[in-house]
């Protein structure tokens, strides 16, 4: 009975990671960045109980990012968030270099790079389909509501291209989170965890905004989503305690 219970609990667990830079002091007034002392951050994340770190390919000093040097990165790094594309247009050459890391590639189309026209969708599709992705998964993070996002992913038509669904962002846009999750289903390959109020771009502690985490996590289980979750939540000056507190919030709610 004890063995069966242990197996059941293991099966229920879900990998929870944290975005790179979230366990480091602010850098240049920014809370999300590629930290100079990234190796130290890996140790902190492991000690805290995170399952992995999502690497950031930032737009500043990107030429120095180890991921482009084809250095052998620790196995604790499972995915790369290409914040580079928050500043620069989508590029086949850059995507191929990120693909060569072998990690899931998250592409944000947010803020000034948000998708607004059908022409932009066609251009994105043309670039993504021109890359030989092999077994590498690609997750698109957008400001599109569920129905339009579903149509866009289906329009791209690549089985390894899906959605990075950001709960905090989507609730702030006024999207129907539960409706989106049901609609997108297996297209969701990764979930960014943060909390916000409807209409506000300011993150708050998990559970203090308008994201109904209990219902969302229950629905993720229902659609068979098994991870990963990536913590991208509110951080104060006591950012390490914040990360620990919010990791506990998600793990306890999931389990």
C-alpha positions as a Markdown table, in Angstrom:
| # | Residue | x | y | z |
|---|---|---|---|---|
| 1 | Unk | 0.0 | 0.0 | 0.0 |
| 2 | Unk | 2.8 | 2.4 | 0.8 |
| 3 | Unk | 4.6 | 1.7 | -2.5 |
| 4 | Unk | 1.3 | 2.3 | -4.3 |
| 5 | Unk | 0.7 | 5.6 | -2.5 |
| 6 | Unk | 4.3 | 6.7 | -3.3 |
| 7 | Unk | 3.8 | 5.9 | -7.0 |
| 8 | Unk | 0.5 | 7.7 | -7.0 |
| 9 | Unk | 2.0 | 10.9 | -5.5 |
| 10 | Unk | 4.9 | 10.8 | -7.9 |
| 11 | Unk | 2.5 | 10.5 | -10.8 |
| 12 | Unk | 0.6 | 13.6 | -9.6 |
| 13 | Unk | 3.7 | 15.8 | -9.3 |
| 14 | Unk | 4.3 | 18.3 | -12.0 |
| 15 | Unk | 7.7 | 20.0 | -12.8 |
| 16 | Unk | 7.8 | 23.6 | -11.6 |
| 17 | Unk | 10.6 | 25.8 | -12.7 |
| 18 | Unk | 11.5 | 29.5 | -12.4 |
| 19 | Unk | 12.5 | 32.1 | -14.9 |
| 20 | Unk | 16.1 | 33.0 | -15.0 |
| 21 | Unk | 17.0 | 36.2 | -13.2 |
| 22 | Unk | 14.2 | 35.8 | -10.6 |
| 23 | Unk | 16.6 | 34.6 | -8.0 |
| 24 | Unk | 19.2 | 37.4 | -8.5 |
| 25 | Unk | 19.3 | 41.1 | -7.5 |
| 26 | Unk | 17.7 | 43.4 | -10.0 |
| 27 | Unk | 20.0 | 44.3 | -12.9 |
| 28 | Unk | 19.7 | 47.7 | -14.5 |
| 29 | Unk | 16.4 | 48.2 | -12.9 |
| 30 | Unk | 15.0 | 45.1 | -14.5 |
| 31 | Unk | 13.4 | 42.1 | -12.8 |
| 32 | Unk | 13.8 | 39.6 | -15.7 |
| 33 | Unk | 17.2 | 39.3 | -17.4 |
| 34 | Unk | 20.1 | 37.1 | -18.1 |
| 35 | Unk | 22.1 | 37.3 | -14.8 |
| 36 | Unk | 25.8 | 37.7 | -14.8 |
| 37 | Unk | 26.2 | 35.1 | -12.0 |
| 38 | Unk | 23.8 | 32.6 | -13.6 |
| 39 | Unk | 25.6 | 29.6 | -12.2 |
| 40 | Unk | 25.0 | 30.7 | -8.6 |
| 41 | Unk | 21.3 | 31.1 | -9.4 |
| 42 | Unk | 21.1 | 27.5 | -10.5 |
| 43 | Unk | 22.4 | 26.3 | -7.1 |
| 44 | Unk | 19.8 | 28.5 | -5.3 |
| 45 | Unk | 17.0 | 27.2 | -7.5 |
| 46 | Unk | 18.0 | 23.6 | -6.8 |
| 47 | Unk | 18.2 | 24.2 | -3.0 |
| 48 | Unk | 14.8 | 25.9 | -3.0 |
| 49 | Unk | 13.2 | 22.8 | -4.6 |
| 50 | Unk | 12.6 | 24.1 | -8.2 |
| 51 | Unk | 12.8 | 21.4 | -10.8 |
| 52 | Unk | 14.5 | 23.5 | -13.5 |
| 53 | Unk | 15.3 | 27.0 | -14.7 |
| 54 | Unk | 14.0 | 28.5 | -17.9 |
| 55 | Unk | 17.0 | 30.2 | -19.5 |
| 56 | Unk | 16.7 | 33.7 | -20.9 |
| 57 | Unk | 18.1 | 34.7 | -24.3 |
| 58 | Unk | 18.1 | 38.4 | -23.7 |
| 59 | Unk | 18.3 | 41.3 | -26.2 |
| 60 | Unk | 21.2 | 43.1 | -24.5 |
| 61 | Unk | 24.7 | 41.5 | -24.8 |
| 62 | Unk | 23.1 | 38.6 | -26.6 |
| 63 | Unk | 26.4 | 37.8 | -28.4 |
| 64 | Unk | 27.9 | 36.8 | -25.0 |
| 65 | Unk | 25.0 | 34.4 | -24.0 |
| 66 | Unk | 26.5 | 31.0 | -23.5 |
| 67 | Unk | 23.7 | 29.4 | -25.4 |
| 68 | Unk | 25.1 | 30.8 | -28.6 |
| 69 | Unk | 28.6 | 29.6 | -27.9 |
| 70 | Unk | 27.3 | 26.0 | -27.8 |
| 71 | Unk | 28.7 | 25.6 | -24.3 |
| 72 | Unk | 27.3 | 22.5 | -22.6 |
| 73 | Unk | 24.7 | 23.9 | -20.3 |
| 74 | Unk | 23.6 | 22.0 | -17.2 |
| 75 | Unk | 20.7 | 19.6 | -17.5 |
| 76 | Unk | 18.8 | 21.6 | -14.9 |
| 77 | Unk | 18.0 | 24.1 | -17.8 |
| 78 | Unk | 15.1 | 22.7 | -19.7 |
| 79 | Unk | 13.9 | 25.6 | -21.9 |
| 80 | Unk | 14.9 | 29.0 | -23.2 |
| 81 | Unk | 12.7 | 32.1 | -23.3 |
| 82 | Unk | 13.8 | 34.2 | -26.3 |
| 83 | Unk | 13.2 | 37.7 | -24.8 |
| 84 | Unk | 15.5 | 38.8 | -27.7 |
| 85 | Unk | 12.3 | 38.9 | -29.8 |
| 86 | Unk | 10.8 | 41.5 | -27.4 |
| 87 | Unk | 13.2 | 43.9 | -29.0 |
| 88 | Unk | 14.1 | 42.4 | -32.4 |
| 89 | Unk | 12.0 | 40.9 | -35.2 |
| 90 | Unk | 11.7 | 37.1 | -35.6 |
| 91 | Unk | 14.8 | 35.7 | -37.3 |
| 92 | Unk | 15.4 | 32.3 | -38.8 |
| 93 | Unk | 19.1 | 32.5 | -38.1 |
| 94 | Unk | 18.6 | 33.2 | -34.4 |
| 95 | Unk | 15.8 | 30.6 | -34.1 |
| 96 | Unk | 18.1 | 27.9 | -35.6 |
| 97 | Unk | 20.9 | 28.8 | -33.1 |
| 98 | Unk | 18.4 | 28.5 | -30.2 |
| 99 | Unk | 17.1 | 25.2 | -31.7 |
| 100 | Unk | 20.6 | 23.8 | -31.6 |
| 101 | Unk | 20.4 | 24.0 | -27.8 |
| 102 | Unk | 17.9 | 21.1 | -27.9 |
| 103 | Unk | 15.7 | 22.9 | -25.3 |
| 104 | Unk | 12.1 | 24.0 | -25.7 |
| 105 | Unk | 12.1 | 27.5 | -27.3 |
| 106 | Unk | 9.6 | 30.0 | -25.9 |
| 107 | Unk | 8.9 | 33.0 | -28.2 |
| 108 | Unk | 7.1 | 36.0 | -26.7 |
| 109 | Unk | 5.0 | 38.1 | -29.0 |
| 110 | Unk | 4.1 | 40.7 | -26.4 |
| 111 | Unk | 3.9 | 44.5 | -25.9 |
| 112 | Unk | 5.3 | 46.3 | -28.9 |
| 113 | Unk | 5.9 | 43.0 | -30.6 |
| 114 | Unk | 2.3 | 41.8 | -30.1 |
| 115 | Unk | 0.6 | 40.2 | -33.1 |
| 116 | Unk | -1.9 | 42.6 | -34.6 |
| 117 | Unk | -2.5 | 41.7 | -38.2 |
| 118 | Unk | -3.0 | 38.7 | -40.5 |
| 119 | Unk | 0.1 | 39.7 | -42.4 |
| 120 | Unk | 2.2 | 39.4 | -39.2 |
| 121 | Unk | 0.7 | 35.9 | -38.7 |
| 122 | Unk | 1.7 | 34.8 | -42.2 |
| 123 | Unk | 5.2 | 36.2 | -41.7 |
| 124 | Unk | 5.6 | 34.3 | -38.4 |
| 125 | Unk | 4.3 | 31.1 | -40.0 |
| 126 | Unk | 6.7 | 31.4 | -42.9 |
| 127 | Unk | 9.7 | 31.8 | -40.6 |
| 128 | Unk | 8.7 | 29.1 | -38.2 |
| 129 | Unk | 8.0 | 26.5 | -41.0 |
| 130 | Unk | 11.3 | 27.4 | -42.6 |
| 131 | Unk | 13.2 | 26.0 | -39.6 |
| 132 | Unk | 13.9 | 22.3 | -39.2 |
| 133 | Unk | 12.9 | 21.8 | -35.6 |
| 134 | Unk | 13.4 | 18.1 | -35.2 |
| 135 | Unk | 12.3 | 17.1 | -31.7 |
| 136 | Unk | 12.5 | 20.6 | -30.3 |
| 137 | Unk | 9.2 | 22.0 | -29.1 |
| 138 | Unk | 8.3 | 25.7 | -29.6 |
| 139 | Unk | 5.8 | 27.6 | -27.4 |
| 140 | Unk | 4.4 | 30.9 | -28.5 |
| 141 | Unk | 3.4 | 33.4 | -25.9 |
| 142 | Unk | 1.0 | 36.0 | -27.3 |
| 143 | Unk | -1.7 | 38.5 | -26.3 |
| 144 | Unk | -4.3 | 36.7 | -28.4 |
| 145 | Unk | -7.5 | 35.4 | -26.9 |
| 146 | Unk | -8.2 | 31.6 | -27.0 |
| 147 | Unk | -10.2 | 31.3 | -30.2 |
| 148 | Unk | -7.8 | 33.4 | -32.3 |
| 149 | Unk | -4.8 | 31.8 | -30.7 |
| 150 | Unk | -6.2 | 28.3 | -31.5 |
| 151 | Unk | -6.7 | 29.3 | -35.1 |
| 152 | Unk | -3.2 | 30.8 | -35.3 |
| 153 | Unk | -1.5 | 27.6 | -33.9 |
| 154 | Unk | -3.6 | 25.5 | -36.3 |
| 155 | Unk | -2.7 | 27.8 | -39.2 |
| 156 | Unk | 1.0 | 27.3 | -38.5 |
| 157 | Unk | 0.3 | 23.6 | -38.7 |
| 158 | Unk | 3.5 | 22.2 | -37.0 |
| 159 | Unk | 2.9 | 19.5 | -34.4 |
| 160 | Unk | 5.7 | 20.7 | -32.2 |
| 161 | Unk | 4.6 | 24.4 | -32.2 |
| 162 | Unk | 2.1 | 25.2 | -29.4 |
| 163 | Unk | 1.2 | 27.7 | -26.7 |
| 164 | Unk | 3.0 | 29.1 | -23.7 |
| 165 | Unk | 0.0 | 30.2 | -21.7 |
| 166 | Unk | 0.6 | 33.0 | -19.1 |
| 167 | Unk | -2.1 | 33.0 | -16.5 |
| 168 | Unk | -1.3 | 36.5 | -15.1 |
| 169 | Unk | -1.0 | 38.1 | -18.5 |
| 170 | Unk | -4.2 | 36.6 | -19.8 |
| 171 | Unk | -6.2 | 37.6 | -16.8 |
| 172 | Unk | -5.0 | 41.2 | -17.1 |
| 173 | Unk | -6.1 | 41.2 | -20.7 |
| 174 | Unk | -9.6 | 40.2 | -19.6 |
| 175 | Unk | -9.4 | 36.8 | -21.3 |
| 176 | Unk | -11.6 | 33.9 | -20.2 |
| 177 | Unk | -8.9 | 31.7 | -18.7 |
| 178 | Unk | -11.0 | 28.5 | -18.2 |
| 179 | Unk | -12.5 | 28.9 | -21.6 |
| 180 | Unk | -9.0 | 29.4 | -23.2 |
| 181 | Unk | -7.6 | 26.3 | -21.4 |
| 182 | Unk | -10.4 | 24.1 | -22.5 |
| 183 | Unk | -10.2 | 25.4 | -26.0 |
| 184 | Unk | -6.4 | 25.2 | -26.4 |
| 185 | Unk | -6.1 | 21.8 | -24.7 |
| 186 | Unk | -3.1 | 19.8 | -25.9 |
| 187 | Unk | -1.8 | 22.9 | -27.8 |
| 188 | Unk | -0.6 | 24.2 | -24.4 |
| 189 | Unk | 3.0 | 23.1 | -24.0 |
| 190 | Unk | 4.0 | 25.3 | -21.1 |
| 191 | Unk | 2.4 | 27.6 | -18.5 |
| 192 | Unk | 3.9 | 30.8 | -17.0 |
| 193 | Unk | 2.7 | 31.4 | -13.5 |
| 194 | Unk | 2.0 | 34.9 | -12.3 |
| 195 | Unk | -1.1 | 36.7 | -10.8 |
| 196 | Unk | -2.6 | 40.1 | -11.8 |
| 197 | Unk | -5.8 | 42.0 | -11.5 |
| 198 | Unk | -8.0 | 42.4 | -14.6 |
| 199 | Unk | -6.8 | 45.4 | -16.5 |
| 200 | Unk | -3.6 | 45.8 | -14.6 |
| 201 | Unk | 0.0 | 45.1 | -15.7 |
| 202 | Unk | 1.2 | 45.0 | -12.1 |
| 203 | Unk | 1.9 | 41.5 | -10.8 |
| 204 | Unk | 0.8 | 40.6 | -7.3 |
| 205 | Unk | 1.5 | 37.6 | -5.0 |
| 206 | Unk | -0.1 | 34.4 | -6.3 |
| 207 | Unk | -3.6 | 34.2 | -4.9 |
| 208 | Unk | -4.0 | 37.9 | -4.4 |
| 209 | Unk | -5.1 | 38.7 | -8.0 |
| 210 | Unk | -7.9 | 37.6 | -10.3 |
| 211 | Unk | -6.4 | 34.3 | -11.4 |
| 212 | Unk | -8.5 | 31.5 | -10.0 |
| 213 | Unk | -5.6 | 29.1 | -9.5 |
| 214 | Unk | -7.7 | 26.3 | -7.9 |
| 215 | Unk | -10.0 | 26.1 | -10.9 |
| 216 | Unk | -7.2 | 26.6 | -13.5 |
| 217 | Unk | -5.0 | 23.9 | -12.0 |
| 218 | Unk | -8.0 | 21.5 | -11.8 |
| 219 | Unk | -8.7 | 22.1 | -15.5 |
| 220 | Unk | -5.0 | 21.6 | -16.4 |
| 221 | Unk | -5.3 | 18.2 | -14.8 |
| 222 | Unk | -8.6 | 17.5 | -16.7 |
| 223 | Unk | -7.0 | 18.2 | -20.1 |
| 224 | Unk | -4.0 | 16.0 | -19.2 |
| 225 | Unk | -1.4 | 18.8 | -19.0 |
| 226 | Unk | 1.6 | 17.5 | -17.2 |
| 227 | Unk | 3.8 | 20.5 | -17.2 |
| 228 | Unk | 5.9 | 22.4 | -17.0 |
| 229 | Unk | 4.9 | 25.4 | -14.9 |
| 230 | Unk | 7.4 | 28.3 | -14.9 |
| 231 | Unk | 7.2 | 30.7 | -12.0 |
| 232 | Unk | 7.3 | 34.3 | -13.3 |
| 233 | Unk | 5.6 | 35.8 | -10.3 |
| 234 | Unk | 5.7 | 39.0 | -8.3 |
| 235 | Unk | 9.0 | 39.8 | -6.6 |
| 236 | Unk | 9.8 | 42.3 | -3.9 |
| 237 | Unk | 13.1 | 43.3 | -2.4 |
| 238 | Unk | 12.9 | 40.0 | -0.5 |
| 239 | Unk | 12.8 | 38.1 | -3.8 |
| 240 | Unk | 14.2 | 34.8 | -2.5 |
| 241 | Unk | 11.5 | 34.5 | 0.2 |
| 242 | Unk | 8.9 | 35.5 | -2.5 |
| 243 | Unk | 10.1 | 32.7 | -4.8 |
| 244 | Unk | 10.0 | 30.1 | -2.0 |
| 245 | Unk | 6.6 | 31.2 | -0.8 |
| 246 | Unk | 5.0 | 31.1 | -4.3 |
| 247 | Unk | 6.7 | 27.8 | -5.2 |
| 248 | Unk | 5.0 | 26.3 | -2.1 |
| 249 | Unk | 1.7 | 27.9 | -3.1 |
| 250 | Unk | 1.7 | 26.2 | -6.5 |
| 251 | Unk | 2.9 | 22.8 | -5.3 |
| 252 | Unk | 0.5 | 22.5 | -2.5 |
| 253 | Unk | -2.4 | 23.6 | -4.7 |
| 254 | Unk | -1.5 | 21.1 | -7.4 |
| 255 | Unk | -1.0 | 18.2 | -5.0 |
